[in-house]
Tab-separated table of C-alpha atoms in Angstrom:
chain	number	residue	atom	x	y	z
A	1	MET	CA	11.757	41.494	156.291
A	2	VAL	CA	11.480	38.244	153.945
A	3	LYS	CA	14.530	37.522	155.379
A	4	LYS	CA	14.278	38.150	158.966
A	5	GLN	CA	10.800	36.347	158.699
A	6	ASN	CA	12.420	33.111	157.125
A	7	GLU	CA	15.007	33.114	159.564
A	8	ARG	CA	13.038	33.451	161.947
A	9	GLU	CA	10.575	30.239	160.636
A	10	MET	CA	14.327	28.233	160.297
A	11	GLN	CA	15.009	29.152	163.357
A	12	ASP	CA	11.621	27.890	164.500
A	13	GLN	CA	12.096	24.256	162.476
A	14	ASP	CA	15.940	23.844	164.104
A	15	PHE	CA	14.193	23.858	167.292
A	16	ASP	CA	11.355	21.344	166.336
A	17	GLU	CA	14.038	19.157	165.077
A	18	ASP	CA	15.324	19.072	168.758
A	19	GLU	CA	12.122	18.336	170.382
A	20	ASP	CA	11.849	15.943	167.779
A	21	GLU	CA	15.483	14.694	168.588
A	22	GLU	CA	14.630	14.958	172.203
A	23	ASP	CA	11.306	13.038	171.935
A	24	SER	CA	12.761	10.216	169.914
A	25	ILE	CA	15.215	9.269	172.868
A	26	LYS	CA	13.052	9.685	175.821
A	27	GLY	CA	12.840	6.633	177.017
A	28	ARG	CA	15.135	4.672	175.126
A	29	TYR	CA	18.341	3.033	177.387
A	30	LEU	CA	21.117	1.621	176.177
A	31	ALA	CA	21.111	-2.293	177.842
A	32	PHE	CA	23.845	-3.908	178.826
A	33	ARG	CA	25.422	-6.657	181.059
A	34	VAL	CA	27.677	-6.319	184.106
A	35	HIS	CA	28.725	-9.537	186.261
A	36	GLU	CA	25.285	-11.404	186.087
A	37	GLU	CA	22.702	-7.988	185.905
A	38	ASP	CA	21.476	-5.971	183.424
A	39	TYR	CA	21.755	-2.145	183.574
A	40	GLY	CA	20.614	0.231	181.421
A	41	ILE	CA	21.742	4.251	180.977
A	42	GLU	CA	19.963	6.878	179.104
A	43	ILE	CA	20.636	6.822	175.538
A	44	GLN	CA	21.262	10.472	175.199
A	45	TYR	CA	24.389	10.001	177.293
A	46	VAL	CA	25.936	7.617	174.858
A	47	THR	CA	27.993	8.898	171.993
A	48	GLU	CA	29.026	5.616	170.641
A	49	ILE	CA	30.175	1.693	171.835
A	50	VAL	CA	33.717	0.546	170.704
A	51	GLY	CA	35.222	-2.857	171.651
A	52	ILE	CA	37.936	-3.047	173.919
A	53	GLN	CA	41.430	-1.921	173.148
A	54	LYS	CA	44.445	-1.524	175.381
A	55	ILE	CA	43.654	1.074	178.116
A	56	ALA	CA	47.229	2.877	179.002
A	57	ALA	CA	47.358	3.034	182.608
A	58	VAL	CA	47.339	6.245	184.171
A	59	PRO	CA	49.268	7.419	187.626
A	60	ASP	CA	47.447	8.395	190.631
A	61	MET	CA	43.798	8.284	189.623
A	62	PRO	CA	41.036	6.658	191.446
A	63	GLU	CA	41.573	2.484	191.687
A	64	PHE	CA	38.010	2.203	189.078
A	65	ILE	CA	39.890	4.664	186.580
A	66	LYS	CA	41.859	2.176	184.439
A	67	GLY	CA	43.245	4.604	182.455
A	68	VAL	CA	42.885	6.353	179.456
A	69	ILE	CA	42.110	5.020	175.675
A	70	ASN	CA	42.793	6.909	172.370
A	71	LEU	CA	39.641	7.316	170.064
A	72	ARG	CA	40.435	8.659	166.835
A	73	GLY	CA	42.831	11.221	168.373
A	74	GLN	CA	40.851	11.762	171.678
A	75	VAL	CA	42.143	10.684	174.854
A	76	ILE	CA	39.034	9.478	176.635
A	77	PRO	CA	39.076	8.610	180.197
A	78	VAL	CA	38.178	4.562	180.991
A	79	MET	CA	36.088	3.672	184.090
A	80	ASP	CA	35.838	0.291	184.760
A	81	ILE	CA	32.246	-0.760	186.183
A	82	ARG	CA	32.968	-4.004	188.093
A	83	ILE	CA	35.668	-2.603	189.975
A	84	ARG	CA	33.395	0.744	190.893
A	85	PHE	CA	30.680	-1.579	192.246
A	86	ARG	CA	33.341	-3.464	193.835
A	87	LEU	CA	32.275	-6.674	191.784
A	88	PRO	CA	34.602	-9.094	191.204
A	89	LEU	CA	37.054	-9.105	188.951
A	90	LYS	CA	36.634	-10.846	185.628
A	91	GLU	CA	38.824	-10.193	182.515
A	92	TYR	CA	38.223	-9.377	179.428
A	93	ASN	CA	37.277	-11.166	176.443
A	94	GLU	CA	35.944	-10.378	173.017
A	95	ARG	CA	32.546	-9.521	174.087
A	96	THR	CA	34.069	-6.699	176.694
A	97	CYS	CA	32.969	-2.705	175.277
A	98	VAL	CA	33.216	0.705	175.874
A	99	ILE	CA	30.221	2.583	176.218
A	100	VAL	CA	31.847	6.342	175.882
A	101	VAL	CA	29.013	8.444	177.421
A	102	ASN	CA	29.486	12.269	177.806
A	103	TYR	CA	29.411	13.447	181.623
A	104	ASP	CA	29.092	17.006	181.854
A	105	ASP	CA	30.735	17.607	178.429
A	106	HIS	CA	33.470	15.438	179.163
A	107	PRO	CA	33.638	12.108	177.573
A	108	ILE	CA	34.476	9.001	179.245
A	109	GLY	CA	34.386	5.134	178.837
A	110	LEU	CA	32.311	2.421	180.623
A	111	VAL	CA	34.258	-0.641	180.275
A	112	VAL	CA	30.844	-3.574	180.555
A	113	ASP	CA	31.020	-7.239	180.586
A	114	SER	CA	28.738	-6.492	177.141
A	115	VAL	CA	26.026	-4.923	175.508
A	116	ASN	CA	22.726	-6.208	174.899
A	117	GLU	CA	20.397	-3.544	172.964
A	118	VAL	CA	18.617	-0.757	172.918
A	119	THR	CA	15.264	-0.793	174.392
A	120	SER	CA	12.360	1.784	174.945
A	121	ILE	CA	10.841	1.663	179.243
A	122	PRO	CA	7.813	4.081	179.333
A	123	GLU	CA	8.192	6.449	182.200
A	124	ASP	CA	5.500	4.736	184.197
A	125	SER	CA	7.986	1.351	183.649
A	126	VAL	CA	10.255	3.132	185.713
A	127	CYS	CA	10.045	2.996	189.461
A	128	GLU	CA	12.597	4.108	192.354
A	129	PRO	CA	15.033	1.957	193.148
A	130	PRO	CA	14.242	0.056	196.633
A	131	ARG	CA	15.421	1.880	199.893
A	132	VAL	CA	16.645	-0.926	201.286
A	133	ALA	CA	19.937	-0.798	199.123
A	134	HIS	CA	22.564	0.881	201.577
A	135	ASN	CA	25.607	-0.164	200.003
A	136	GLU	CA	27.775	2.263	197.899
A	137	SER	CA	26.662	0.948	194.682
A	138	ALA	CA	23.079	2.055	195.384
A	139	ARG	CA	23.854	5.784	195.353
A	140	TYR	CA	24.493	5.131	191.598
A	141	ILE	CA	20.780	3.781	190.694
A	142	ARG	CA	18.238	6.239	189.097
A	143	GLY	CA	15.574	3.532	188.878
A	144	ILE	CA	14.538	0.252	188.509
A	145	GLY	CA	13.045	-0.395	184.975
A	146	LYS	CA	10.534	-3.524	184.373
A	147	VAL	CA	11.032	-4.731	180.351
A	148	GLY	CA	8.503	-7.584	180.488
A	149	ASP	CA	8.866	-9.931	182.832
A	150	GLU	CA	12.495	-8.931	183.650
A	151	VAL	CA	14.080	-6.051	185.217
A	152	ARG	CA	16.796	-3.652	184.499
A	153	ILE	CA	18.491	-1.458	186.993
A	154	ILE	CA	18.634	2.329	185.141
A	155	LEU	CA	22.349	3.966	186.124
A	156	ASP	CA	22.313	7.607	186.859
A	157	VAL	CA	25.345	8.725	184.602
A	158	SER	CA	25.768	11.941	186.437
A	159	LYS	CA	26.598	10.006	190.044
A	160	LEU	CA	29.129	7.605	188.443
A	161	LEU	CA	31.364	9.976	189.047
A	162	TYR	CA	31.563	12.517	191.954
A	163	GLY	CA	33.388	15.188	193.781
A	164	ASN	CA	37.072	14.782	193.239
A	165	ASP	CA	36.985	11.999	190.987
A	166	VAL	CA	35.103	14.359	188.721
A	167	GLU	CA	37.906	16.908	188.697
A	168	ALA	CA	40.368	14.280	188.480
A	169	VAL	CA	39.263	12.509	185.411
A	170	ALA	CA	38.398	16.292	183.881
A	171	GLN	CA	42.176	16.533	184.274
A	172	VAL	CA	42.814	13.572	182.615
A	173	ALA	CA	40.469	14.189	179.625
A	174	ASN	CA	41.692	17.551	179.192
A	175	SER	CA	45.225	16.985	179.247
């Protein structure tokens, strides 16, 4: 009986730790820059940030999937955010980073111009994106975060990939 009670207490403690961890990352975003704009993604999706490295091209992928990288033995597909948003191309440099995010239990790298910081944006400081934006890139926006006098375009990680793109990237990640 004492053993079961201890197990129950441990499970409750694990649950409380999960809640604490969730609370500590709620409202926290990784801020990064792509083509003169500041963006943010929820920190809960970010697993790590690495410098740009050799990307192996994979045939028959969508244009914005640059290829794959080998990160400590794990093959990770890499998406160039500039290409995804149909922005002008820029040569990679020492500030170019790959943000590795976990999307639907699949890691994917996002190539960005630079990473700025982890910032807190309270929920009441995030507003809906403007309805005037009807271009393709607008569908990736979850909201606009107000940080002091500046704004961050908050991306919806789940919408960066969709439809057949998800299947193609998942096949690369699992191969």
